[in-house]
Structure formats: C-alpha cells, structure tokens
Coordinates of C-alpha atoms in Angstrom, one line a residue:
X1 CA -67.7 -47.1 -5.5
X2 CA -66.5 -43.7 -4.4
X3 CA -68.0 -41.5 -7.5
X4 CA -71.2 -43.0 -6.6
X5 CA -70.9 -42.1 -2.7
X6 CA -69.6 -38.5 -3.7
X7 CA -72.9 -38.1 -6.1
X8 CA -75.1 -39.6 -3.4
X9 CA -73.8 -37.2 -0.9
X10 CA -74.1 -33.9 -3.5
X11 CA -77.7 -35.0 -5.0
X12 CA -80.3 -33.3 -3.1
X13 CA -83.9 -35.1 -3.6
X14 CA -86.8 -32.8 -3.8
X15 CA -88.7 -32.4 -0.6
X16 CA -91.7 -30.6 1.1
X17 CA -90.3 -27.3 -0.1
X18 CA -91.4 -28.5 -3.7
X19 CA -95.0 -27.6 -2.6
X20 CA -94.3 -24.1 -1.3
X21 CA -95.1 -21.5 -3.6
X22 CA -94.2 -17.5 -2.8
X23 CA -97.6 -15.0 -2.9
X24 CA -97.7 -14.2 -6.7
X25 CA -99.4 -10.8 -5.4
X26 CA -100.7 -10.0 -1.9
X27 CA -101.4 -13.3 -0.3
X28 CA -102.3 -15.0 -3.5
X29 CA -100.2 -18.2 -4.3
X30 CA -99.9 -20.7 -7.5
X31 CA -102.3 -23.0 -6.0
X32 CA -105.0 -20.4 -5.3
X33 CA -104.8 -19.0 -9.0
X34 CA -105.2 -22.8 -10.2
X35 CA -108.5 -23.6 -8.3
X36 CA -109.8 -20.2 -9.7
X37 CA -108.7 -21.3 -13.2
X38 CA -110.0 -24.9 -12.5
X39 CA -113.4 -23.3 -11.8
X40 CA -113.2 -21.2 -14.6
X41 CA -112.4 -24.1 -17.0
X42 CA -115.2 -26.2 -15.6
X43 CA -117.9 -23.7 -16.1
X44 CA -116.2 -22.8 -19.7
X45 CA -116.8 -26.6 -20.7
X46 CA -120.2 -27.3 -19.4
X47 CA -121.3 -23.8 -20.5
X48 CA -119.8 -24.4 -24.3
X49 CA -120.8 -28.0 -24.5
X50 CA -124.5 -27.8 -23.8
X51 CA -125.0 -24.8 -26.0
X52 CA -125.9 -26.5 -29.0
X53 CA -127.4 -29.9 -27.9
X54 CA -128.5 -32.3 -30.7
X55 CA -130.4 -35.3 -30.7
X56 CA -127.7 -37.0 -32.5
X57 CA -124.9 -35.8 -30.4
X58 CA -121.3 -35.1 -32.0
X59 CA -118.1 -36.2 -30.3
X60 CA -117.7 -33.3 -28.0
X61 CA -121.6 -34.0 -27.0
X62 CA -121.2 -37.6 -26.5
X63 CA -117.9 -37.4 -24.4
X64 CA -119.4 -34.4 -22.1
X65 CA -122.5 -36.7 -21.8
X66 CA -120.7 -39.9 -20.9
X67 CA -118.6 -37.8 -18.5
X68 CA -122.1 -36.4 -17.1
X69 CA -123.5 -40.0 -16.9
X70 CA -120.5 -41.2 -14.8
X71 CA -121.5 -38.7 -12.1
X72 CA -125.4 -39.1 -12.5
X73 CA -125.8 -42.6 -12.9
X74 CA -122.4 -44.4 -11.5
X75 CA -122.2 -42.2 -8.4
X76 CA -125.4 -40.0 -7.7
X77 CA -128.0 -42.8 -8.4
X78 CA -126.2 -45.9 -7.6
X79 CA -125.1 -44.7 -4.1
X80 CA -128.4 -42.2 -3.3
X81 CA -131.0 -43.9 -4.8
X82 CA -133.2 -43.5 -7.9
X83 CA -136.0 -41.8 -5.7
X84 CA -134.1 -39.0 -4.6
X85 CA -130.6 -38.8 -6.1
X86 CA -131.7 -35.8 -8.4
X87 CA -131.0 -32.5 -6.3
X88 CA -128.0 -33.7 -5.4
X89 CA -126.1 -34.7 -9.2
X90 CA -124.7 -30.9 -9.6
X91 CA -122.9 -31.4 -6.4
X92 CA -121.4 -34.7 -7.3
X93 CA -120.6 -33.7 -10.8
X94 CA -119.0 -30.5 -9.6
X95 CA -116.6 -32.3 -7.3
X96 CA -115.8 -34.6 -9.8
X97 CA -115.0 -32.1 -12.5
X98 CA -113.4 -29.9 -10.3
X99 CA -110.8 -32.3 -8.2
X100 CA -110.2 -33.9 -11.8
X101 CA -109.2 -30.7 -13.5
X102 CA -106.7 -29.7 -10.2
X103 CA -105.4 -32.7 -10.2
X104 CA -104.5 -33.1 -13.9
X105 CA -102.6 -30.0 -13.3
X106 CA -100.1 -31.8 -12.2
X107 CA -98.7 -33.2 -15.7
X108 CA -99.8 -30.0 -17.9
X109 CA -96.5 -28.6 -19.0
X110 CA -95.8 -25.2 -17.3
X111 CA -98.5 -25.9 -14.9
X112 CA -97.4 -28.9 -13.1
X113 CA -98.8 -28.6 -10.0
X114 CA -101.6 -30.9 -8.3
X115 CA -103.7 -28.1 -6.3
X116 CA -105.0 -31.2 -4.2
X117 CA -101.3 -31.7 -2.8
X118 CA -101.9 -28.4 -0.5
X119 CA -103.8 -29.9 2.5
X120 CA -106.3 -27.0 2.5
X121 CA -107.7 -27.5 -0.4
X122 CA -109.0 -31.3 0.4
X123 CA -109.7 -30.6 3.6
X124 CA -112.0 -27.2 2.5
X125 CA -113.7 -30.0 0.2
X126 CA -114.1 -32.7 2.9
X127 CA -115.6 -29.9 5.3
X128 CA -118.4 -29.1 2.5
X129 CA -119.2 -32.4 1.9
X130 CA -119.2 -33.0 6.0
X131 CA -121.8 -30.0 6.2
X132 CA -124.0 -30.9 3.1
X133 CA -124.8 -34.3 4.1
X134 CA -125.3 -34.0 7.7
X135 CA -127.7 -31.3 6.8
X136 CA -129.4 -33.4 4.2
X137 CA -129.4 -36.0 7.1
X138 CA -130.9 -33.6 9.9
X139 CA -133.5 -32.4 6.9
X140 CA -134.8 -35.7 6.1
X141 CA -135.1 -37.4 9.6
X142 CA -135.2 -34.4 12.1
X143 CA -132.2 -33.6 14.9
X144 CA -133.0 -36.6 17.2
X145 CA -133.8 -38.9 14.5
X146 CA -130.8 -38.4 12.5
X147 CA -128.4 -38.6 15.4
X148 CA -130.2 -42.2 16.1
X149 CA -130.1 -43.2 12.4
X150 CA -126.2 -42.1 12.6
X151 CA -125.5 -43.7 15.7
X152 CA -127.3 -46.7 16.2
X153 CA -127.7 -49.3 13.4
X154 CA -130.9 -51.4 13.5
X155 CA -131.0 -55.0 15.1
X156 CA -127.6 -54.1 17.2
X157 CA -127.9 -56.2 20.6
X158 CA -128.7 -53.9 23.8
X159 CA -125.4 -55.1 25.7
X160 CA -122.8 -53.7 22.8
X161 CA -125.0 -50.5 22.0
X162 CA -123.0 -48.1 23.8
X163 CA -120.0 -49.4 22.2
X164 CA -121.2 -49.3 18.6
X165 CA -122.8 -45.8 19.3
X166 CA -119.4 -44.4 20.1
X167 CA -117.9 -46.1 17.2
X168 CA -120.4 -44.7 14.6
X169 CA -120.3 -41.5 16.2
X170 CA -116.7 -41.1 15.6
X171 CA -116.7 -42.4 12.1
X172 CA -119.7 -40.3 11.0
X173 CA -118.6 -36.9 12.5
X174 CA -114.6 -37.5 12.4
X175 CA -113.3 -40.1 10.5
X176 CA -115.2 -40.1 7.1
X177 CA -114.3 -36.1 6.5
X178 CA -110.7 -36.7 7.9
X179 CA -110.2 -39.8 5.3
X180 CA -111.9 -38.1 2.5
X181 CA -109.6 -35.3 2.6
X182 CA -106.3 -37.2 3.3
X183 CA -106.8 -39.8 0.7
X184 CA -106.5 -37.5 -2.3
X185 CA -104.1 -35.3 -0.4
X186 CA -101.9 -38.3 0.2
X187 CA -102.0 -39.5 -3.4
X188 CA -101.6 -35.9 -5.0
X189 CA -98.6 -35.2 -2.6
X190 CA -96.7 -38.3 -3.1
X191 CA -97.5 -38.6 -6.8
X192 CA -95.9 -35.1 -7.4
X193 CA -92.9 -36.0 -5.1
X194 CA -92.3 -39.2 -7.3
X195 CA -92.4 -37.3 -10.7
X196 CA -90.3 -34.5 -9.5
X197 CA -87.6 -36.6 -8.0
X198 CA -87.5 -38.8 -11.5
X199 CA -87.1 -35.6 -13.2
X200 CA -84.5 -34.0 -10.8
X201 CA -82.9 -37.4 -10.4
X202 CA -82.4 -37.9 -14.6
X203 CA -81.2 -34.6 -14.6
X204 CA -78.3 -35.0 -12.2
X205 CA -77.3 -38.3 -13.5
X206 CA -77.0 -36.8 -16.9
X207 CA -74.6 -34.2 -16.0
X208 CA -73.0 -36.1 -13.2
X209 CA -70.5 -37.5 -15.9
X210 CA -68.7 -40.7 -15.7
X211 CA -70.4 -44.3 -15.0
X212 CA -73.5 -42.2 -13.5
X213 CA -74.7 -41.0 -16.9
X214 CA -75.3 -44.4 -17.8
X215 CA -78.7 -45.0 -15.5
X216 CA -79.9 -41.4 -16.6
X217 CA -82.2 -42.7 -19.4
X218 CA -83.8 -45.3 -17.6
X219 CA -84.7 -43.2 -14.6
X220 CA -86.1 -40.6 -17.6
X221 CA -88.0 -43.3 -19.0
X222 CA -89.4 -44.3 -15.5
X223 CA -90.4 -40.7 -15.2
X224 CA -92.5 -41.1 -18.1
X225 CA -94.1 -44.3 -17.0
X226 CA -94.8 -42.6 -13.8
X227 CA -96.7 -39.7 -15.5
X228 CA -98.9 -41.9 -17.1
X229 CA -99.4 -44.0 -13.8
X230 CA -100.0 -40.6 -11.9
X231 CA -102.6 -39.4 -14.5
X232 CA -104.2 -42.7 -13.9
X233 CA -104.4 -42.1 -10.2
X234 CA -105.6 -38.8 -10.7
X235 CA -108.7 -39.9 -12.8
X236 CA -109.3 -42.4 -9.5
X237 CA -108.7 -39.9 -6.7
X238 CA -111.1 -37.9 -8.3
X239 CA -114.0 -40.5 -8.9
X240 CA -113.3 -41.9 -5.4
X241 CA -113.8 -38.5 -3.8
X242 CA -117.1 -37.8 -5.6
X243 CA -118.2 -41.3 -4.7
X244 CA -117.6 -41.5 -1.3
X245 CA -119.4 -38.3 -1.1
X246 CA -122.3 -39.8 -2.9
X247 CA -122.4 -42.9 -0.6
X248 CA -122.2 -40.3 2.8
X249 CA -125.2 -38.7 1.4
X250 CA -126.9 -41.8 0.8
X251 CA -126.3 -43.2 4.1
X252 CA -127.4 -40.0 5.6
X253 CA -130.9 -39.9 3.7
X254 CA -131.4 -43.4 3.5
X255 CA -134.4 -45.0 5.4
X256 CA -132.5 -47.6 6.8
X257 CA -129.1 -47.5 8.3

C-alpha cells in the first residue's frame, strides 16, 4: 500500500498547461497554424474532389457527395426549409467541414491537438453564426418585425407575455451563442485531457516498477478505446454545431416563430 501512496504522490496528471503552446514565431501558435491548415485541407479536398465530376461517381466522388448531402439535406434543407435553404448551404457545409477537420486533429499522430479545445476558436465561430442568423432574420422580417418574431411566440397569453419576452430575448441573444461555443469546446477539452491522462498514466505505471506495472497494459488499452470514442465525439460535435447553426437560421427566417 505504501508503494501505491508514494506513486500517487509522484504522479502528476496533465492539466490546463497541456493546452498552452508557446509561440512558434511572433504571436503565431500551434492552434493558429492548425486552424489555417484545416482551412487549406477543406479547400483542397473539395477543389480536387470536384475537378472531374462524373455521372457515375467513383469512390472518391461518391464519398464527397455523401458528405455534401449530409450538410445539404440533413441540415440545411431539413432545418431551414426547402424554399429558402440553398443560399445557406456553403455556410453549413463550411462549418461542418472546418470543425470536423480541427476536431480530428486530436487523434492524428504528430499533430494530436484539437483546435476547438482553445475556447477562442469556438467563440469566434459561434459569434460568426450569431451575427449571420440575426442578419438573416433582420433582412427577412425588418428590424421591428424580427424583434417581435424573436421575442414573442404567437398565441402567448397577455399576462405572461412580459416574462416570455425576457426569456426569449436572453435565449436568442445570449444563451444560444454561448451554448454553441461551450458545447464543442467542453467536449474537445475534456476528450483531449482524458486521452493525455491515459497515455501519461500508462507510461508512468509501466516504468514505475513493482506491482504498478501490472495495470499498465489495461490503461493503455483503455486509452485506445477512448481514442475511438473520442473520434466519434469529434464527428458528433462538428455535426451538432453545424446542425444548430441551421436550426438558428431556420428559426430566424421562418414565417412563424
């Protein structure tokens, strides 16, 4: 028991410092480079994948079209509506692609860092979506019309209308962008921390000596299992972010609240 207590005192789990990278040059850090790299990857994939389109698609074209259809039909059309969804396809597809690549960076060897685990990136994307869907709402309904549309659902009894207005205003103009940013940030932050903990823990146990080496393989296997689970979470979070963006746009431009 004394060996386990001593080992616990010597083991230092990874913490917030895991996400702090010194500048590579000037003020440019690794997460910034990864954000630019992900943009290059997305542009390159769609540019190269659509150069030689065929009526009978090959495997690459089929995969790209399937990915496109998820954003086009499963998000934009279903949430915004078949009459008005087409102008918003590039935004939804771009968000889904960009966030997905940045999330998957966490499990790519050498890179091994999810850009969205730095809160500034999710906040910037959420603010972009926030401005975009409110702009779409103001453009569709006019200033006064959109404020009424966003703040007061139809059919609300007069005696509770003031309370509903306050709740709706807070939700539309404060809670929605915060929840959009925090959801993907928390998932990527926690997932990366867990993967780092299993990797560091397995290494520590392996070289600790004595009885502590016994659970090392189990921790290593757990780390592999968590990697697959994290890959699933990364895809889901990218999907949810883009889907919610489509939901907010659809709600902003809908004829009924």
